[in-house]
Structure formats: structure tokens, C-alpha cells
Coordinates of N, CA and C in Angstrom, one line a residue:
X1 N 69.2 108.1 75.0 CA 69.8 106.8 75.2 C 68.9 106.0 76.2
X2 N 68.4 105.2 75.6 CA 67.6 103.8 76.5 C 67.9 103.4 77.7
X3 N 67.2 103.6 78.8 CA 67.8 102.8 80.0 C 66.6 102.1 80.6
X4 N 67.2 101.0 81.2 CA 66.0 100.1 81.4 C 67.0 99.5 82.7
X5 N 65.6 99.7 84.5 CA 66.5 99.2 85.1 C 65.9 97.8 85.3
X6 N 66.7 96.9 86.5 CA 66.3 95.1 85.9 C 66.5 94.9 87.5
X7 N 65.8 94.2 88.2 CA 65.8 93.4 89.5 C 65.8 92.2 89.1
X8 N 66.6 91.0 89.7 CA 66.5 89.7 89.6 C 67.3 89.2 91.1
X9 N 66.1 88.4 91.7 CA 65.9 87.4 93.0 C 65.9 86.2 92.8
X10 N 66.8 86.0 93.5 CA 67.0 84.3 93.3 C 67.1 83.4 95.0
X11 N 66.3 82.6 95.3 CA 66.1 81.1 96.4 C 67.5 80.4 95.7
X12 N 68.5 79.9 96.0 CA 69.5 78.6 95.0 C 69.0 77.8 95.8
X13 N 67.9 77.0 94.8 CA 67.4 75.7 95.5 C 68.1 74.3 94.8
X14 N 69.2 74.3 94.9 CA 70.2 73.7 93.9 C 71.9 73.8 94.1
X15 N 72.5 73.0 93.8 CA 73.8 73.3 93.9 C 74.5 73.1 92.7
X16 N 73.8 73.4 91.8 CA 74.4 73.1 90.0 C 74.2 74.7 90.2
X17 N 75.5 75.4 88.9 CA 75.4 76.7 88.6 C 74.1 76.9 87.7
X18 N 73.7 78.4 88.7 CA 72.5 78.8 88.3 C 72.6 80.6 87.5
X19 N 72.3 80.5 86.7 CA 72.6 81.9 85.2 C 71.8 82.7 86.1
X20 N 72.3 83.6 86.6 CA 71.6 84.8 87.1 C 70.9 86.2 86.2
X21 N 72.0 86.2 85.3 CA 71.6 87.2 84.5 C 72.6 87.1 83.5
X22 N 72.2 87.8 82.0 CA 72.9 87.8 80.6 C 72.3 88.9 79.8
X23 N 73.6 89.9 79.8 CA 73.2 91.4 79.4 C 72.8 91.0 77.9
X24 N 71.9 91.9 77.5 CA 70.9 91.5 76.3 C 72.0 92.0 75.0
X25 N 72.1 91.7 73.7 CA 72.6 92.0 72.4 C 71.7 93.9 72.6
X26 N 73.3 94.3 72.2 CA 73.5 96.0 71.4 C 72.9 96.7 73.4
X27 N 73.4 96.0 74.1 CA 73.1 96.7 75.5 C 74.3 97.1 76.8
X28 N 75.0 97.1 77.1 CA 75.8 97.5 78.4 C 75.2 97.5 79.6
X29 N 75.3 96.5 80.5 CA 74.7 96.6 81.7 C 75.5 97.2 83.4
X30 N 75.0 97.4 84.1 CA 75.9 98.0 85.2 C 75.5 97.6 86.6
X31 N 76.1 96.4 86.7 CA 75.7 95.7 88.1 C 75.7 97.0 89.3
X32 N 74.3 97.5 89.9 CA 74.8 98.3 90.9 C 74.9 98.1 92.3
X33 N 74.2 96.6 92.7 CA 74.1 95.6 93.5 C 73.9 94.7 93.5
X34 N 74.6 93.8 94.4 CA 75.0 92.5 94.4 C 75.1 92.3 95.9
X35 N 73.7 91.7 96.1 CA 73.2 91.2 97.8 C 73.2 89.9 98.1
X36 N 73.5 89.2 99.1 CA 73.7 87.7 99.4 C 73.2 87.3 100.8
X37 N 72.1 86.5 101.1 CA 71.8 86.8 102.5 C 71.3 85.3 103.0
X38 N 72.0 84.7 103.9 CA 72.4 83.2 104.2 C 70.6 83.2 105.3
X39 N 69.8 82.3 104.7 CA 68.3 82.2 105.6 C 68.5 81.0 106.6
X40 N 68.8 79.9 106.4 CA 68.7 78.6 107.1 C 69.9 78.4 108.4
X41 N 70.1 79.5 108.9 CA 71.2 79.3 110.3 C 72.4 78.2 109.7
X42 N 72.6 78.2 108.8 CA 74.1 77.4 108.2 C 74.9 78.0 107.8
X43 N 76.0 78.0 108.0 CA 77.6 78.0 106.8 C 77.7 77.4 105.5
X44 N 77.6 77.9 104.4 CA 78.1 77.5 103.1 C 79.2 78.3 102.5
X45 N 78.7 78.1 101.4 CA 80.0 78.8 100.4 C 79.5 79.2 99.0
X46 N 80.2 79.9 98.6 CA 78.9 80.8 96.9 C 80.2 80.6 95.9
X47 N 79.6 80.6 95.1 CA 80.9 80.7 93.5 C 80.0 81.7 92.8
X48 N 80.9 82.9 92.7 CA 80.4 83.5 91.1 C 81.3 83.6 90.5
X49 N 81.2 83.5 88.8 CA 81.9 83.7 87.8 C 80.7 84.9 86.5
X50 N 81.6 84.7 86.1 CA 81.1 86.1 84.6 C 81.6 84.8 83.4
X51 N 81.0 84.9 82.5 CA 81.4 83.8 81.1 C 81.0 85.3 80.0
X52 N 82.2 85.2 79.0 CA 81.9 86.5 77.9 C 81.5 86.1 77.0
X53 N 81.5 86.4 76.1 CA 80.2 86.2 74.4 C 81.4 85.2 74.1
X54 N 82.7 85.2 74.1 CA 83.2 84.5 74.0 C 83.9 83.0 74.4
X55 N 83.0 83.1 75.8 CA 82.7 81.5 76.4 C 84.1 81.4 77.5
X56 N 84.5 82.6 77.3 CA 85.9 82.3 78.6 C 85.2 83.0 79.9
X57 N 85.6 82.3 80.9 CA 85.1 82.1 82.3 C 86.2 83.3 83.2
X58 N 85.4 83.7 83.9 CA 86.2 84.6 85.2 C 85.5 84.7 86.4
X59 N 86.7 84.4 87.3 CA 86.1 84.2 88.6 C 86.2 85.5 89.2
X60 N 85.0 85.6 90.0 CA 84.7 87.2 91.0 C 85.1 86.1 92.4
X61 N 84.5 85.5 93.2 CA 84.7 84.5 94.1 C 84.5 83.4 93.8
X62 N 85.5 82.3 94.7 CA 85.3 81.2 94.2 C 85.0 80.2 95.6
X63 N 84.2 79.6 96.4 CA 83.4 78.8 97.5 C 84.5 80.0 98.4
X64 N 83.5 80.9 98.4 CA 84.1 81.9 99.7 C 83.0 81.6 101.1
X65 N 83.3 81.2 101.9 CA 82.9 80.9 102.9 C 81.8 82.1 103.7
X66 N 80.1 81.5 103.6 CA 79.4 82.6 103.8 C 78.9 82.3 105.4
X67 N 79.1 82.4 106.4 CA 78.6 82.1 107.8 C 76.9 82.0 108.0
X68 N 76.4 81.5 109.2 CA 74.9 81.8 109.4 C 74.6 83.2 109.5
X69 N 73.7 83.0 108.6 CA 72.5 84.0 108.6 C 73.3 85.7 108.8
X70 N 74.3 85.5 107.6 CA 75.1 87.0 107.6 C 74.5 87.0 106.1
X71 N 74.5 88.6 106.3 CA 74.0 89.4 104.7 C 74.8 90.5 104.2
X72 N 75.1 90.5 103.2 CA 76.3 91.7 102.9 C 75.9 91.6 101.0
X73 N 76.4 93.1 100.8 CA 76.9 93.5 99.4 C 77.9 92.6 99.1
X74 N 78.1 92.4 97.9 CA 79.7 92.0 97.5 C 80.2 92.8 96.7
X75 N 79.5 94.0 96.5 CA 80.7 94.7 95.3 C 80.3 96.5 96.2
X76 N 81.4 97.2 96.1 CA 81.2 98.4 97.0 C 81.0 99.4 95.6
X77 N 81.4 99.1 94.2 CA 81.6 99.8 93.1 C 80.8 99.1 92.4
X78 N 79.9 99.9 91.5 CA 79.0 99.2 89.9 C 80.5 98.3 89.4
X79 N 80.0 97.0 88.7 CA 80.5 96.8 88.1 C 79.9 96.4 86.6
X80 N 80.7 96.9 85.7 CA 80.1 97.0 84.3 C 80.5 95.4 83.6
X81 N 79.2 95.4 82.9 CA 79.0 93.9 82.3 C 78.7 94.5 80.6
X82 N 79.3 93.7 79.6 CA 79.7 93.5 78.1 C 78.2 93.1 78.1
X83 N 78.2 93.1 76.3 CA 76.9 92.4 75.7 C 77.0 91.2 75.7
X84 N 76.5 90.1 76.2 CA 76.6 88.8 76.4 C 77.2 87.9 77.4
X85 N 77.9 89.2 78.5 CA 78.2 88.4 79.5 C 77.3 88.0 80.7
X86 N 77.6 87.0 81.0 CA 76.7 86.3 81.5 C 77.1 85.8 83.1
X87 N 76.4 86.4 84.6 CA 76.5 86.1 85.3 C 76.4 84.8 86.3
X88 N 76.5 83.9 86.8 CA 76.0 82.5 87.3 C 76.6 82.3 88.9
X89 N 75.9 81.9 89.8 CA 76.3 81.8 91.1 C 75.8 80.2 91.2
X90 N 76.9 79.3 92.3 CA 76.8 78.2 92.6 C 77.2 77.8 94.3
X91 N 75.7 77.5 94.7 CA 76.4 77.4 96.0 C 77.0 75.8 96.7
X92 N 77.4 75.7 97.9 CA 77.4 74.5 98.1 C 76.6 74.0 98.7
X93 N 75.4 74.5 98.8 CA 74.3 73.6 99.7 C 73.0 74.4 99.4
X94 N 72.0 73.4 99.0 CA 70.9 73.9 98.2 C 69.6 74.7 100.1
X95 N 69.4 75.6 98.9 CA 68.3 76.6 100.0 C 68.8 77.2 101.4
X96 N 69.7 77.4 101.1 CA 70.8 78.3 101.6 C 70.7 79.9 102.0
X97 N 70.9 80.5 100.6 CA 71.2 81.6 100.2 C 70.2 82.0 99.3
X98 N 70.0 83.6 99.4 CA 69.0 83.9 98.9 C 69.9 85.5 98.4
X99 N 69.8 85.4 96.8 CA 70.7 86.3 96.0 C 69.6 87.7 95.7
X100 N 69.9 88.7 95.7 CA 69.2 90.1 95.1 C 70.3 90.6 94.2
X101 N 69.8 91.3 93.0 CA 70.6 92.4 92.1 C 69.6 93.2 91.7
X102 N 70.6 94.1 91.5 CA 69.6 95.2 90.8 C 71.0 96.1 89.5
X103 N 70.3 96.0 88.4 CA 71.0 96.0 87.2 C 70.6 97.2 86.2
X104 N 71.2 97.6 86.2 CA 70.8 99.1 84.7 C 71.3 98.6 83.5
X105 N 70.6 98.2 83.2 CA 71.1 98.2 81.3 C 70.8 99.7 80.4
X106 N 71.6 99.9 79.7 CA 71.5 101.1 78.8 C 72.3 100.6 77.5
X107 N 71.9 101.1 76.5 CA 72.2 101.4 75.0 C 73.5 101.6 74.6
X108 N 74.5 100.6 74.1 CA 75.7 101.1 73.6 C 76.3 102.3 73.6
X109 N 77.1 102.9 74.0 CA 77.6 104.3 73.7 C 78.8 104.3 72.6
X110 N 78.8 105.4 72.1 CA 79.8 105.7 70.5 C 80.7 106.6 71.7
X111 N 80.1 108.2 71.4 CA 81.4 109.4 71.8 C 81.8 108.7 73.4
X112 N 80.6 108.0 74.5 CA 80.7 108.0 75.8 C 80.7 106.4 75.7
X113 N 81.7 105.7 76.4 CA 81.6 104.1 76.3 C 82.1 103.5 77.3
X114 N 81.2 102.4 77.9 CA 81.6 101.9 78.8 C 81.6 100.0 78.5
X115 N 82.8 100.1 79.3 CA 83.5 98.5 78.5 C 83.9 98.0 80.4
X116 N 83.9 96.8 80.1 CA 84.5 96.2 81.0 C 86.1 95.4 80.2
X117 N 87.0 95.4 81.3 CA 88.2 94.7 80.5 C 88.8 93.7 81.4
X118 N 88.8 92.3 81.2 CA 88.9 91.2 82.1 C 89.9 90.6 81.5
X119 N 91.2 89.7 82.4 CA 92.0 89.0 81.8 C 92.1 87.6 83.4
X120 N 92.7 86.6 82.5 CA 93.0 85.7 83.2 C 94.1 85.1 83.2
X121 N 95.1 85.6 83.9 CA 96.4 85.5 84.2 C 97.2 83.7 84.3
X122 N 97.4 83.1 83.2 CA 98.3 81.8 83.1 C 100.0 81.9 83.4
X123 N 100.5 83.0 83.7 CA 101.9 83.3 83.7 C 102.1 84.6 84.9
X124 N 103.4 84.7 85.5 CA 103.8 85.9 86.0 C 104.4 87.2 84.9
X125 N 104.0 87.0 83.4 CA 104.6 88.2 82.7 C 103.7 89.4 82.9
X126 N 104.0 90.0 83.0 CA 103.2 91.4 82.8 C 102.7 91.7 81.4
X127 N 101.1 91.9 81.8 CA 100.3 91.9 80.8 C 99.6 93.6 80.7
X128 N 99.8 94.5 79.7 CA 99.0 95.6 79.6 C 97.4 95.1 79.3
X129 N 96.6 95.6 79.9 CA 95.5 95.2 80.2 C 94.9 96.3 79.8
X130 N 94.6 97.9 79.4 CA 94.0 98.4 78.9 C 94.8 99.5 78.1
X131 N 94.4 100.5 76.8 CA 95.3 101.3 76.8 C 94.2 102.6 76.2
X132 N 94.4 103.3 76.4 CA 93.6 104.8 76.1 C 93.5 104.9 74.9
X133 N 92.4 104.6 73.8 CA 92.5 105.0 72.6 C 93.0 106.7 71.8
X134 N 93.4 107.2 71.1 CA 93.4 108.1 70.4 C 92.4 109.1 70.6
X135 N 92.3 110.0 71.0 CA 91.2 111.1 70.9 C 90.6 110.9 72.4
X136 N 90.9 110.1 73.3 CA 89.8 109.9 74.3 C 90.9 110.2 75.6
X137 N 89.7 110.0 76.6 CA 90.0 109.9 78.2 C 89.5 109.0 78.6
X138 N 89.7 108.2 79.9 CA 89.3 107.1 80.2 C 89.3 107.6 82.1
X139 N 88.3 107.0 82.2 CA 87.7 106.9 83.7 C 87.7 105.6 84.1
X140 N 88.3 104.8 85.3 CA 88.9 103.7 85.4 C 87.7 104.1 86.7
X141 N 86.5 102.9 87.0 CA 85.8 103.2 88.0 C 85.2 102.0 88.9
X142 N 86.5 101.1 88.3 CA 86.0 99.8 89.4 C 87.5 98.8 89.3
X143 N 88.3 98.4 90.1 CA 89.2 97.6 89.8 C 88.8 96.5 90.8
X144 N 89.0 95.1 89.9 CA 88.4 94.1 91.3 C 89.7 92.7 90.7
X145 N 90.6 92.6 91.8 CA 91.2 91.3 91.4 C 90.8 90.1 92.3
X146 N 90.9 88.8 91.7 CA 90.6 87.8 92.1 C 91.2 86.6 92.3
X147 N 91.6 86.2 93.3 CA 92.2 85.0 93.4 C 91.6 83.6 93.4
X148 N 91.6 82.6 92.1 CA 91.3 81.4 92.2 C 91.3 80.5 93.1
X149 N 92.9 80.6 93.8 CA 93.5 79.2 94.5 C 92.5 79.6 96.0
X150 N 91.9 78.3 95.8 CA 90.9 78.6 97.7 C 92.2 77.9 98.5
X151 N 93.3 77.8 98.5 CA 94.3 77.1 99.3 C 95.5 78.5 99.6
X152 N 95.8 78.9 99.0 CA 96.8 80.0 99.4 C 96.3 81.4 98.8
X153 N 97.5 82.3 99.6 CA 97.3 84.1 99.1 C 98.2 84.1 97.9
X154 N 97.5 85.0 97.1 CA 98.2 85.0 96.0 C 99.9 85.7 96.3
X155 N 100.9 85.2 95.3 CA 101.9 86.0 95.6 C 102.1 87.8 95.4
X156 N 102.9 88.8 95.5 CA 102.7 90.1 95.6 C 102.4 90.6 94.5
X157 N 101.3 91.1 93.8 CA 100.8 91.9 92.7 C 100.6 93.2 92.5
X158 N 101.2 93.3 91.2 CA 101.2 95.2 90.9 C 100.5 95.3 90.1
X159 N 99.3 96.4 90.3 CA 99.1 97.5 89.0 C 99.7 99.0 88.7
X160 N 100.1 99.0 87.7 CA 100.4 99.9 87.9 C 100.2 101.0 85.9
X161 N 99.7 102.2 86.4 CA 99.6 103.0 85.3 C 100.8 103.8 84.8
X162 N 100.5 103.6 83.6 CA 101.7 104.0 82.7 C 101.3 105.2 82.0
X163 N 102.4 106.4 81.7 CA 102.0 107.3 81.0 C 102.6 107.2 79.6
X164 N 102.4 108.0 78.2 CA 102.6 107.8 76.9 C 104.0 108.0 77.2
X165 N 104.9 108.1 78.0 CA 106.2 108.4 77.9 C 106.9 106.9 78.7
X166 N 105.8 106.2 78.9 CA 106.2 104.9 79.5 C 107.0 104.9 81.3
X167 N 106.3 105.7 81.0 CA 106.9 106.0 82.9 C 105.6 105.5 83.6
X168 N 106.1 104.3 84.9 CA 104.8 103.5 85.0 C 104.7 103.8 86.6
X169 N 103.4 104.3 87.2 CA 103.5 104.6 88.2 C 102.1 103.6 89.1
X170 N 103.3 103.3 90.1 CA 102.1 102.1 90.8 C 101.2 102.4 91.2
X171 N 99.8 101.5 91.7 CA 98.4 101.8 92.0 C 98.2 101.3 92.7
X172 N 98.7 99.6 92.9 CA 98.6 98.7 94.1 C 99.6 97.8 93.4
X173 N 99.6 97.5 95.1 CA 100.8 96.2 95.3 C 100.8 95.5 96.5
X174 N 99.9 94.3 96.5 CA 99.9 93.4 97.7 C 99.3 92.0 97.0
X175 N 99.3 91.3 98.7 CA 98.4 89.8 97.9 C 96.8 90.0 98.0
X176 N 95.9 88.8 97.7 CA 94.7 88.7 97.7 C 94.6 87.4 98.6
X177 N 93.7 87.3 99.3 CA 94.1 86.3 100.2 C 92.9 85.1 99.2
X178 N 93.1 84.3 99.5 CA 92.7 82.9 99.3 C 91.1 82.7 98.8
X179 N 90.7 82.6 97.1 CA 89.7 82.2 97.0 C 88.5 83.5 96.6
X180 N 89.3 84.8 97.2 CA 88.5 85.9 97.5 C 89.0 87.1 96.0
X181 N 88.0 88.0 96.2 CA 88.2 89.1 95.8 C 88.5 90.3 96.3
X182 N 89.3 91.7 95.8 CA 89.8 92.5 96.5 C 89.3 93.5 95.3
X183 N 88.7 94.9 96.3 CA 88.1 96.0 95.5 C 89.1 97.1 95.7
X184 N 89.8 97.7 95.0 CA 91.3 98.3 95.0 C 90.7 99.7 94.2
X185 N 89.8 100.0 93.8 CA 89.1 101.4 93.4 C 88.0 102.6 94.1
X186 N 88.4 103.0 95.5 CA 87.6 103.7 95.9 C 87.2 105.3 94.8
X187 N 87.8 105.3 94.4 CA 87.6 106.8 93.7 C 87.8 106.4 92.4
X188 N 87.3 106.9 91.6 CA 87.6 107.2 90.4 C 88.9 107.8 89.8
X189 N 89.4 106.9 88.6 CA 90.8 107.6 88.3 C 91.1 107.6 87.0
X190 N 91.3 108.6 86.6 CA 91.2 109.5 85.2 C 92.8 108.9 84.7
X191 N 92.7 108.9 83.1 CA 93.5 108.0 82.8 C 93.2 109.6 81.2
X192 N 94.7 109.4 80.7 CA 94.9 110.3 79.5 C 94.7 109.8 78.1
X193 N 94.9 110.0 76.8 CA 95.1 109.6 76.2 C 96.4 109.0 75.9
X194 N 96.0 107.7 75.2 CA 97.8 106.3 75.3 C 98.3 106.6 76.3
X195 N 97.8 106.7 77.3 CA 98.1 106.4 78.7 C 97.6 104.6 79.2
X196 N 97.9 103.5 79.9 CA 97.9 102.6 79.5 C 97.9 101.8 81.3
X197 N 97.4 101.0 81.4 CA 97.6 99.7 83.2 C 98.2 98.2 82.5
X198 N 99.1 98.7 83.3 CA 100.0 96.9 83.0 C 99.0 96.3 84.7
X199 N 99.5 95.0 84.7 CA 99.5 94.0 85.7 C 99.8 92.9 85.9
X200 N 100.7 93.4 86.8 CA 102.0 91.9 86.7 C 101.3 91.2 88.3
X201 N 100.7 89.8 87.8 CA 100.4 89.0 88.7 C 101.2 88.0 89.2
X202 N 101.3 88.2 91.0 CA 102.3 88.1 91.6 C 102.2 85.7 91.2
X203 N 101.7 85.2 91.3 CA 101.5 83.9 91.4 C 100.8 83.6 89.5
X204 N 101.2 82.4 88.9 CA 100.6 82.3 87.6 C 99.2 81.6 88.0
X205 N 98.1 81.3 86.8 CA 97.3 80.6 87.1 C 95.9 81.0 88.4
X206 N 96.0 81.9 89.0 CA 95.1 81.8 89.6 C 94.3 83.1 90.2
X207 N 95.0 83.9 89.4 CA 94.6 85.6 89.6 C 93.7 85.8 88.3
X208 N 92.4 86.2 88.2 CA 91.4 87.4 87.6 C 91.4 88.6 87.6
X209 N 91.5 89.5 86.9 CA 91.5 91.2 86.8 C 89.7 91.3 86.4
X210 N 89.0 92.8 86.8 CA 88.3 93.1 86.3 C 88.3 94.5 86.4
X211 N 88.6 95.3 85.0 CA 88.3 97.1 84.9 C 87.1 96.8 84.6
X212 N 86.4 98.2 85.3 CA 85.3 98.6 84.8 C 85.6 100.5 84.3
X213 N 85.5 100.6 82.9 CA 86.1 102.3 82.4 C 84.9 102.8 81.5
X214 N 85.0 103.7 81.8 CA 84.4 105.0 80.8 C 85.4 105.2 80.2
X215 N 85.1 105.1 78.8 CA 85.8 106.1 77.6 C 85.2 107.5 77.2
X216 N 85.9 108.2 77.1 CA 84.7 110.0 77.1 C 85.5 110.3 75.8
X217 N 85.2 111.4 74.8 CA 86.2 112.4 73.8 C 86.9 113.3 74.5
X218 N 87.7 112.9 73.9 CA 88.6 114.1 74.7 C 88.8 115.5 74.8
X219 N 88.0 116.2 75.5 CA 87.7 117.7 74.9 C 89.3 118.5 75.0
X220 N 90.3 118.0 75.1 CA 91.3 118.9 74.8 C 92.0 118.8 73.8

């Protein structure tokens, strides 16, 4: 299987959204960092989103407030990117910020597959958001939710996993504070076959989900 790793540096000498990167046709990419490092002794603010082959939009942060001359990761877990999804950061003040990634792309997988699964919450119903195909296991290896509204914390949100007998056992339950993202996956968590994650988002309209899962065969 093909693996090809990818560095891309970016100056934002601009405050129009700038395409950082867009995982190539028949590829799976796997963000393994995401560095952000403020050069000009200012305070700004960064937007990233993800756009899918399908043209719908998801926010990771949205003008999260970056202080002078602070440098940080933004993601503590790989996060896995689809074929055609497309990265873009926008800041609020040109020559600012100065972006690093470093990206693995590799080759579709059949028996072993790695998908990312994103939704964008318009309602408080609870929405099943992934479910274990037939024959497989699933490896759940990045949960990142996000809150739109840069004005308030989201209201109280649950995920929570369900087993084939529908007995649903919680995973988290709190708010996200304002504008930001929250990484709720330190460890890896093994998920059965038609075993299933609902996520009932506490506020409509302004929460983002992102899984990042391994699908494997299921050797039992």
C-alpha cells in the first residue's frame, strides 16, 4: 500500500480563505500535525474549516483567538481526511501567522479502512452518526466536537455508544465553550460489530462532530 508523506507551510499574507491542502482522488489522508505560530507580536484570530467532495462545510475553529507570538499544535490526535476533502484557514489579519502540517496520504483500504465521519448539527434530535458494518470492528481514534457560535457555550452534549442490543452507554457529556474545539479521544476505543455512536447536540445550529475510525475484519 502506497504511502506518500506531504509537508505544507504556509506565511497567510491575506485575510481571504487560503486552501491549505486537498487529499488527492483514490487517497486517504491523515493530518498528523497541525502547527500555528503567531510571528508579528499581535493578537489575531484563525478560522479553519474542512469542505467534502460534496461541498458541505465544517468547522474545526472558528476566529479562535491566537495571542502574541504563542505557538501550539491544534489537534493532540491524527485527524483523518476523505478523498477530496479540502482543508482552508483564514485569518483576521494578514502576515500574522505562520501555518506548518505534516500529512500522510496512503492508498484506499478494502479489508482495513479508514474514513472520517462528520455531521453538522441544525436541530437538538439525536443523530446516529456512525454504525459498525457487518463483518467488521471499528477503532474510533479521534473525536473532535465543535462549536460554531463565537458568542456562547454550547448547551450540554452527549455521545454516547450503543451496543446491538441498543443499550447506549455514555462517552461524554458537557459543553464546548465558545467558537472552539474540544478533543474528547485520548485513547482509542474499540467499537463491535452494529454496535453504533448517537450524538445528541446540546444547542441546534452550531455544533460540528468529527470521527476519525478504523474499520478492520473482524477476526471473530
Amino acid at each position: 500500500m502506497a504511502h506518500n508523506y506531504v509537508t505544507k507551510k504556509y506565511n497567510l499574507s491575506t485575510t481571504s480563505a487560503t486552501t491549505l491542502y486537498t487529499v488527492p482522488s483514490e487517497k486517504t489522508a491523515f493530518l498528523n500535525s497541525f502547527r500555528y505560530s503567531e510571528t508579528s507580536n499581535n493578537a489575531t484570530t484563525l478560522t479553519i474549516t474542512i469542505t467534502d467532495s460534496s461541498a458541505n462545510v465544517f468547522s474545526v475553529i472558528t476566529t479562535a483567538t491566537i495571542s502574541a507570538l504563542v505557538e501550539t499544535d491544534i489537534f493532540a490526535r491524527n485527524l483523518i481526511l476523505n478523498e477530496g476533502d479540502i482543508i482552508k484557514a483564514t485569518a483576521a489579519d494578514a502576515n500574522r501567522l505562520t501555518l506548518h502540517l505534516s500529512i500522510l496520504e496512503r492508498d484506499q483500504g478494502v479489508n482495513n479502512k479508514f474514513i472520517a465521519k462528520r455531521n453538522d448539527y441544525t436541530t437538538t434530535d439525536t443523530v446516529t452518526v456512525y454504525t459498525v458494518p457487518t463483518a467488521k470492528k471499528a477503532i474510533v481514534s479521534s473525536v473532535i466536537i465543535h462549536n460554531d457560535d463565537t458568542s456562547n457555550a454550547s448547551g450540554t452534549t452527549y455521545v454516547k455508544f450503543n451496543n446491538s442490543s441498543d443499550t447506549a452507554f455514555t462517552y461524554l457529556g458537557g459543553t464546548v465553550a465558545a467558537g472552539l474545539a474540544a478533543e474528547f479521544c485520548a485513547r482509542p476505543q474499540v467499537m463491535d460489530e452494529s454496535e453504533y455512536i448517537t450524538f445528541h447536540p446540546g444547542s441546534a445550529n452550531d455544533l460540528h462532530s468529527h470521527f476519525s475510525i478504523l474499520e478492520i475484519g473482524n477476526p471473530g
